[in-house]
Structures are given as structure tokens and as C-alpha cells.
Amino acid sequence: QSVLTQPPSVSGAPGQRVTISCTGSSSNIGAGYDVHWYQQLPGTAPKVLIYGNSNRPSGVPDRFSGSKSGTSASLAITGLQAEDEADYYCQSYDSNLSEGVFGGGTKLTVL
Amino acid sequence: EVHLLESGGDLVQPGGSLRLSCAASGFTVSTYAMSWVRQAPGKGLEWVSTISGSGVATYYAESVKGRFTISRDDSKNMLHLQMNSLRAEDTAIYYCAKDRYYDFWNGYSDYFDYWGQGTLVTVSS
């Protein structure tokens, strides 16, 4: 069980907005460590979607945005498209474990 | 262009050993930290190990500490993972990943900006 908690699944219709939460604690997100988000399309390697809590790498559409507050972070996707159907993971660091940590992952289904 | 290519995945018996390799191109491995991340079949991502840009500092998940060793060959621009005393729960796709920074989570941030395509390790009798 991961120290970063994500909902197992979320869904939305094309064009809608969805959010994915990532809940941590005072030893990881709450300690000030950055949160990063990865998108994993079926059968492919993950790719970074959001880094440093809210920054998008070049090439990532501005439909994707990230935020962080307290011991939690969120990924928002607006204008949902069929190609967004994928698994999404948050990542941070835990000072108690002295390990890099991932959330359990969230499967996004576009209805 | 950055490219990472893993190799070495195989079927191995419990208690056996395996060495994974990752050939890097488009950058020099000694200028960034490098990591291994794994994904068990149908499961989520798990950070396994990181070696700093200096090559001196290494970091391991508790689940592999004492059994796995990460190393680097700067002359060949390659990353390795020596896996000993393998268990069924080590079965996974192992990804090689380039860290964005030189040090592992120094300055309260670190992420993987490039990933390989992965190599499958199956531990079974």
C-alpha cells in the first residue's frame, strides 16, 4: 500500500473536466517535497505530465494542470478527449522511508 | 535526442540472479542521477533504486535493499542493475529512467524526464 493515496478510477465524458487527487502526509507532500504526475498509455512506458507541482513539459497540452496544497495534490484535465484514457500516477519523496514514492495510480476512462 | 534502451530481462528461478542493463544516448549518464522503476503485472509503479550523478551515492527501496545493486559504466554510457536472491514478487517490467537532476531528491524535487521501454523480469520455477 502506497503512502500516496489516489482513487483507483475516475471517468468523464468527452469535453468534461476531471480531477485526480493524491493524498499524502507530513512526511512527504506536507514536508514540502514536490509532486510530479505521470501518464501511462496502455502498453507504453510512463511519461512526465506535470513536474514541480504545476509545471508542464513542452508538448503537454494546457488542458492538463497540477496543484498542491498542504498534504495533497491534484491533477486536473479539462476538455476530456478519448486519447486521455490512461493510467495516471503521482510521485513524491517520503522522508520517513527515505524513498521515492508513487501513488497507487488512477485509471481514467473516457465514456 | 535522449534514448534509453533496457536489456537483460529473462525468466529466472527463485533465488537466482539477473543483471539488467540500460544503454543511454543523447546525454551523458554521469551528468544526471539515473534510476530503475518497476511495474508488476497489472500493478502500479514502484521506485527501485537511484544512483547519483557522482556515482558515489546509491539509494534503494527497502524491498530490494541488500539484494539489488545499481551501478554505472561511464565509459559505455550505461546503467546496470544486479539482482540477486530473486523472489516471485520481483516479477515486473523494469524501466530505466533518467532523473531530471544530478542528485536524488536534493532541493526537495526530483522526477524522471525520460524512460526506456522496459524489460520483463519473470521469477518463477
PDB file of N, CA and C in Angstrom, chain A residues 33-93:
ATOM      1  N   TYR A  33       8.002  18.439  -0.196  1.00  0.00           N
ATOM      2  CA  TYR A  33       8.542  17.786  -1.392  1.00  0.00           C
ATOM      3  C   TYR A  33       7.596  17.997  -2.572  1.00  0.00           C
ATOM      4  N   ASP A  34       8.178  18.223  -3.720  1.00  0.00           N
ATOM      5  CA  ASP A  34       7.384  18.435  -4.931  1.00  0.00           C
ATOM      6  C   ASP A  34       6.600  17.181  -5.293  1.00  0.00           C
ATOM      7  N   VAL A  35       5.497  17.414  -5.998  1.00  0.00           N
ATOM      8  CA  VAL A  35       4.686  16.332  -6.542  1.00  0.00           C
ATOM      9  C   VAL A  35       4.768  16.392  -8.063  1.00  0.00           C
ATOM     10  N   HIS A  36       4.954  15.237  -8.673  1.00  0.00           N
ATOM     11  CA  HIS A  36       5.016  15.126 -10.116  1.00  0.00           C
ATOM     12  C   HIS A  36       3.955  14.128 -10.573  1.00  0.00           C
ATOM     13  N   TRP A  37       3.495  14.301 -11.797  1.00  0.00           N
ATOM     14  CA  TRP A  37       2.453  13.429 -12.338  1.00  0.00           C
ATOM     15  C   TRP A  37       2.931  12.784 -13.642  1.00  0.00           C
ATOM     16  N   TYR A  38       2.582  11.511 -13.803  1.00  0.00           N
ATOM     17  CA  TYR A  38       2.941  10.753 -14.997  1.00  0.00           C
ATOM     18  C   TYR A  38       1.684  10.179 -15.635  1.00  0.00           C
ATOM     19  N   GLN A  39       1.723  10.113 -16.957  1.00  0.00           N
ATOM     20  CA  GLN A  39       0.657   9.486 -17.724  1.00  0.00           C
ATOM     21  C   GLN A  39       1.209   8.213 -18.352  1.00  0.00           C
ATOM     22  N   GLN A  40       0.489   7.105 -18.204  1.00  0.00           N
ATOM     23  CA  GLN A  40       0.918   5.857 -18.834  1.00  0.00           C
ATOM     24  C   GLN A  40      -0.198   5.358 -19.747  1.00  0.00           C
ATOM     25  N   LEU A  41      -0.003   5.522 -21.034  1.00  0.00           N
ATOM     26  CA  LEU A  41      -0.958   4.994 -22.010  1.00  0.00           C
ATOM     27  C   LEU A  41      -0.829   3.481 -22.060  1.00  0.00           C
ATOM     28  N   PRO A  42      -1.884   2.784 -22.435  1.00  0.00           N
ATOM     29  CA  PRO A  42      -1.846   1.307 -22.441  1.00  0.00           C
ATOM     30  C   PRO A  42      -0.667   0.755 -23.220  1.00  0.00           C
ATOM     31  N   GLY A  43       0.078  -0.146 -22.570  1.00  0.00           N
ATOM     32  CA  GLY A  43       1.186  -0.825 -23.229  1.00  0.00           C
ATOM     33  C   GLY A  43       2.422   0.009 -23.461  1.00  0.00           C
ATOM     34  N   THR A  44       2.505   1.182 -22.837  1.00  0.00           N
ATOM     35  CA  THR A  44       3.668   2.044 -23.051  1.00  0.00           C
ATOM     36  C   THR A  44       4.324   2.421 -21.726  1.00  0.00           C
ATOM     37  N   ALA A  45       5.510   3.008 -21.814  1.00  0.00           N
ATOM     38  CA  ALA A  45       6.197   3.485 -20.621  1.00  0.00           C
ATOM     39  C   ALA A  45       5.544   4.779 -20.142  1.00  0.00           C
ATOM     40  N   PRO A  46       5.661   5.076 -18.861  1.00  0.00           N
ATOM     41  CA  PRO A  46       5.129   6.353 -18.356  1.00  0.00           C
ATOM     42  C   PRO A  46       5.860   7.535 -18.980  1.00  0.00           C
ATOM     43  N   LYS A  47       5.189   8.689 -18.972  1.00  0.00           N
ATOM     44  CA  LYS A  47       5.841   9.919 -19.377  1.00  0.00           C
ATOM     45  C   LYS A  47       5.421  11.015 -18.400  1.00  0.00           C
ATOM     46  N   VAL A  48       6.326  11.955 -18.158  1.00  0.00           N
ATOM     47  CA  VAL A  48       6.020  13.012 -17.208  1.00  0.00           C
ATOM     48  C   VAL A  48       4.997  13.961 -17.810  1.00  0.00           C
ATOM     49  N   LEU A  49       3.976  14.272 -17.016  1.00  0.00           N
ATOM     50  CA  LEU A  49       2.877  15.117 -17.461  1.00  0.00           C
ATOM     51  C   LEU A  49       2.929  16.484 -16.774  1.00  0.00           C
ATOM     52  N   ILE A  50       3.222  16.461 -15.467  1.00  0.00           N
ATOM     53  CA  ILE A  50       3.356  17.660 -14.656  1.00  0.00           C
ATOM     54  C   ILE A  50       4.568  17.471 -13.753  1.00  0.00           C
ATOM     55  N   TYR A  51       5.443  18.469 -13.678  1.00  0.00           N
ATOM     56  CA  TYR A  51       6.573  18.387 -12.757  1.00  0.00           C
ATOM     57  C   TYR A  51       6.574  19.607 -11.845  1.00  0.00           C
ATOM     58  N   GLY A  52       7.179  19.441 -10.684  1.00  0.00           N
ATOM     59  CA  GLY A  52       7.248  20.567  -9.750  1.00  0.00           C
ATOM     60  C   GLY A  52       5.877  21.100  -9.377  1.00  0.00           C
ATOM     61  N   ASN A  53       4.942  20.202  -9.138  1.00  0.00           N
ATOM     62  CA  ASN A  53       3.576  20.509  -8.675  1.00  0.00           C
ATOM     63  C   ASN A  53       2.646  21.049  -9.764  1.00  0.00           C
ATOM     64  N   SER A  54       3.157  21.949 -10.616  1.00  0.00           N
ATOM     65  CA  SER A  54       2.221  22.616 -11.523  1.00  0.00           C
ATOM     66  C   SER A  54       2.823  22.991 -12.877  1.00  0.00           C
ATOM     67  N   ASN A  55       3.982  22.451 -13.199  1.00  0.00           N
ATOM     68  CA  ASN A  55       4.645  22.822 -14.459  1.00  0.00           C
ATOM     69  C   ASN A  55       4.453  21.753 -15.532  1.00  0.00           C
ATOM     70  N   ARG A  56       4.187  22.211 -16.749  1.00  0.00           N
ATOM     71  CA  ARG A  56       4.014  21.277 -17.861  1.00  0.00           C
ATOM     72  C   ARG A  56       5.270  21.241 -18.737  1.00  0.00           C
ATOM     73  N   PRO A  57       5.767  20.033 -19.042  1.00  0.00           N
ATOM     74  CA  PRO A  57       6.869  19.949 -20.021  1.00  0.00           C
ATOM     75  C   PRO A  57       6.369  20.423 -21.383  1.00  0.00           C
ATOM     76  N   SER A  58       7.291  20.826 -22.229  1.00  0.00           N
ATOM     77  CA  SER A  58       6.888  21.241 -23.573  1.00  0.00           C
ATOM     78  C   SER A  58       6.211  20.075 -24.281  1.00  0.00           C
ATOM     79  N   GLY A  59       5.139  20.375 -24.980  1.00  0.00           N
ATOM     80  CA  GLY A  59       4.418  19.346 -25.702  1.00  0.00           C
ATOM     81  C   GLY A  59       3.189  18.834 -24.967  1.00  0.00           C
ATOM     82  N   VAL A  60       3.091  19.089 -23.676  1.00  0.00           N
ATOM     83  CA  VAL A  60       1.906  18.667 -22.916  1.00  0.00           C
ATOM     84  C   VAL A  60       0.837  19.761 -23.046  1.00  0.00           C
ATOM     85  N   PRO A  61      -0.351  19.401 -23.488  1.00  0.00           N
ATOM     86  CA  PRO A  61      -1.402  20.414 -23.686  1.00  0.00           C
ATOM     87  C   PRO A  61      -1.761  21.120 -22.379  1.00  0.00           C
ATOM     88  N   ASP A  62      -2.202  22.377 -22.499  1.00  0.00           N
ATOM     89  CA  ASP A  62      -2.564  23.128 -21.300  1.00  0.00           C
ATOM     90  C   ASP A  62      -3.913  22.685 -20.730  1.00  0.00           C
ATOM     91  N   ARG A  63      -4.502  21.641 -21.309  1.00  0.00           N
ATOM     92  CA  ARG A  63      -5.697  21.025 -20.704  1.00  0.00           C
ATOM     93  C   ARG A  63      -5.326  20.319 -19.392  1.00  0.00           C
ATOM     94  N   PHE A  64      -4.045  20.033 -19.237  1.00  0.00           N
ATOM     95  CA  PHE A  64      -3.565  19.359 -18.032  1.00  0.00           C
ATOM     96  C   PHE A  64      -2.965  20.392 -17.083  1.00  0.00           C
ATOM     97  N   SER A  65      -3.370  20.332 -15.813  1.00  0.00           N
ATOM     98  CA  SER A  65      -2.818  21.255 -14.829  1.00  0.00           C
ATOM     99  C   SER A  65      -2.684  20.560 -13.490  1.00  0.00           C
ATOM    100  N   GLY A  66      -1.722  21.030 -12.684  1.00  0.00           N
ATOM    101  CA  GLY A  66      -1.482  20.435 -11.384  1.00  0.00           C
ATOM    102  C   GLY A  66      -1.467  21.487 -10.301  1.00  0.00           C
ATOM    103  N   SER A  67      -1.822  21.059  -9.092  1.00  0.00           N
ATOM    104  CA  SER A  67      -1.788  21.950  -7.946  1.00  0.00           C
ATOM    105  C   SER A  67      -1.419  21.155  -6.710  1.00  0.00           C
ATOM    106  N   LYS A  68      -0.981  21.884  -5.690  1.00  0.00           N
ATOM    107  CA  LYS A  68      -0.583  21.246  -4.427  1.00  0.00           C
ATOM    108  C   LYS A  68      -0.993  22.160  -3.291  1.00  0.00           C
ATOM    109  N   SER A  69      -1.530  21.539  -2.236  1.00  0.00           N
ATOM    110  CA  SER A  69      -1.902  22.308  -1.053  1.00  0.00           C
ATOM    111  C   SER A  69      -1.810  21.410   0.169  1.00  0.00           C
ATOM    112  N   GLY A  70      -1.061  21.847   1.165  1.00  0.00           N
ATOM    113  CA  GLY A  70      -0.936  21.065   2.384  1.00  0.00           C
ATOM    114  C   GLY A  70      -0.331  19.698   2.122  1.00  0.00           C
ATOM    115  N   THR A  71      -1.070  18.665   2.477  1.00  0.00           N
ATOM    116  CA  THR A  71      -0.580  17.296   2.306  1.00  0.00           C
ATOM    117  C   THR A  71      -1.183  16.613   1.087  1.00  0.00           C
ATOM    118  N   SER A  72      -1.756  17.383   0.169  1.00  0.00           N
ATOM    119  CA  SER A  72      -2.384  16.802  -1.012  1.00  0.00           C
ATOM    120  C   SER A  72      -2.011  17.543  -2.284  1.00  0.00           C
ATOM    121  N   ALA A  73      -2.227  16.859  -3.390  1.00  0.00           N
ATOM    122  CA  ALA A  73      -2.023  17.447  -4.712  1.00  0.00           C
ATOM    123  C   ALA A  73      -3.141  16.960  -5.625  1.00  0.00           C
ATOM    124  N   SER A  74      -3.335  17.668  -6.711  1.00  0.00           N
ATOM    125  CA  SER A  74      -4.388  17.294  -7.657  1.00  0.00           C
ATOM    126  C   SER A  74      -3.935  17.494  -9.086  1.00  0.00           C
ATOM    127  N   LEU A  75      -4.439  16.634  -9.942  1.00  0.00           N
ATOM    128  CA  LEU A  75      -4.245  16.768 -11.388  1.00  0.00           C
ATOM    129  C   LEU A  75      -5.622  17.021 -11.983  1.00  0.00           C
ATOM    130  N   ALA A  76      -5.732  18.087 -12.777  1.00  0.00           N
ATOM    131  CA  ALA A  76      -7.000  18.399 -13.437  1.00  0.00           C
ATOM    132  C   ALA A  76      -6.838  18.255 -14.938  1.00  0.00           C
ATOM    133  N   ILE A  77      -7.832  17.681 -15.558  1.00  0.00           N
ATOM    134  CA  ILE A  77      -7.844  17.540 -17.016  1.00  0.00           C
ATOM    135  C   ILE A  77      -9.146  18.141 -17.505  1.00  0.00           C
ATOM    136  N   THR A  78      -9.041  19.165 -18.347  1.00  0.00           N
ATOM    137  CA  THR A  78     -10.241  19.800 -18.900  1.00  0.00           C
ATOM    138  C   THR A  78     -10.388  19.404 -20.365  1.00  0.00           C
ATOM    139  N   GLY A  79     -11.580  19.595 -20.903  1.00  0.00           N
ATOM    140  CA  GLY A  79     -11.813  19.252 -22.293  1.00  0.00           C
ATOM    141  C   GLY A  79     -11.418  17.823 -22.603  1.00  0.00           C
ATOM    142  N   LEU A  80     -11.901  16.895 -21.798  1.00  0.00           N
ATOM    143  CA  LEU A  80     -11.509  15.482 -21.882  1.00  0.00           C
ATOM    144  C   LEU A  80     -11.603  14.942 -23.307  1.00  0.00           C
ATOM    145  N   GLN A  81     -10.569  14.203 -23.711  1.00  0.00           N
ATOM    146  CA  GLN A  81     -10.537  13.586 -25.028  1.00  0.00           C
ATOM    147  C   GLN A  81     -10.317  12.089 -24.904  1.00  0.00           C
ATOM    148  N   ALA A  82     -10.738  11.354 -25.902  1.00  0.00           N
ATOM    149  CA  ALA A  82     -10.607   9.898 -25.879  1.00  0.00           C
ATOM    150  C   ALA A  82      -9.151   9.475 -25.679  1.00  0.00           C
ATOM    151  N   GLU A  83      -8.225  10.244 -26.227  1.00  0.00           N
ATOM    152  CA  GLU A  83      -6.800   9.902 -26.125  1.00  0.00           C
ATOM    153  C   GLU A  83      -6.243  10.100 -24.718  1.00  0.00           C
ATOM    154  N   ASP A  84      -7.026  10.696 -23.820  1.00  0.00           N
ATOM    155  CA  ASP A  84      -6.576  10.886 -22.446  1.00  0.00           C
ATOM    156  C   ASP A  84      -6.778   9.626 -21.614  1.00  0.00           C
ATOM    157  N   GLU A  85      -7.453   8.642 -22.173  1.00  0.00           N
ATOM    158  CA  GLU A  85      -7.701   7.401 -21.429  1.00  0.00           C
ATOM    159  C   GLU A  85      -6.370   6.712 -21.161  1.00  0.00           C
ATOM    160  N   ALA A  86      -6.030   6.615 -19.867  1.00  0.00           N
ATOM    161  CA  ALA A  86      -4.702   6.135 -19.461  1.00  0.00           C
ATOM    162  C   ALA A  86      -4.687   5.965 -17.949  1.00  0.00           C
ATOM    163  N   ASP A  87      -3.549   5.492 -17.447  1.00  0.00           N
ATOM    164  CA  ASP A  87      -3.301   5.446 -16.004  1.00  0.00           C
ATOM    165  C   ASP A  87      -2.464   6.660 -15.619  1.00  0.00           C
ATOM    166  N   TYR A  88      -2.788   7.262 -14.490  1.00  0.00           N
ATOM    167  CA  TYR A  88      -2.088   8.456 -14.027  1.00  0.00           C
ATOM    168  C   TYR A  88      -1.515   8.194 -12.636  1.00  0.00           C
ATOM    169  N   TYR A  89      -0.254   8.595 -12.440  1.00  0.00           N
ATOM    170  CA  TYR A  89       0.442   8.361 -11.173  1.00  0.00           C
ATOM    171  C   TYR A  89       1.018   9.667 -10.634  1.00  0.00           C
ATOM    172  N   CYS A  90       0.860   9.881  -9.331  1.00  0.00           N
ATOM    173  CA  CYS A  90       1.582  10.976  -8.686  1.00  0.00           C
ATOM    174  C   CYS A  90       2.860  10.407  -8.072  1.00  0.00           C
ATOM    175  N   GLN A  91       3.836  11.279  -7.861  1.00  0.00           N
ATOM    176  CA  GLN A  91       5.123  10.857  -7.331  1.00  0.00           C
ATOM    177  C   GLN A  91       5.668  11.933  -6.405  1.00  0.00           C
ATOM    178  N   SER A  92       6.289  11.504  -5.316  1.00  0.00           N
ATOM    179  CA  SER A  92       6.958  12.444  -4.428  1.00  0.00           C
ATOM    180  C   SER A  92       8.059  11.690  -3.687  1.00  0.00           C
ATOM    181  N   TYR A  93       8.462  12.233  -2.533  1.00  0.00           N
ATOM    182  CA  TYR A  93       9.506  11.611  -1.716  1.00  0.00           C
ATOM    183  C   TYR A  93       9.002  11.543  -0.283  1.00  0.00           C
TER     184      TYR A  93
END
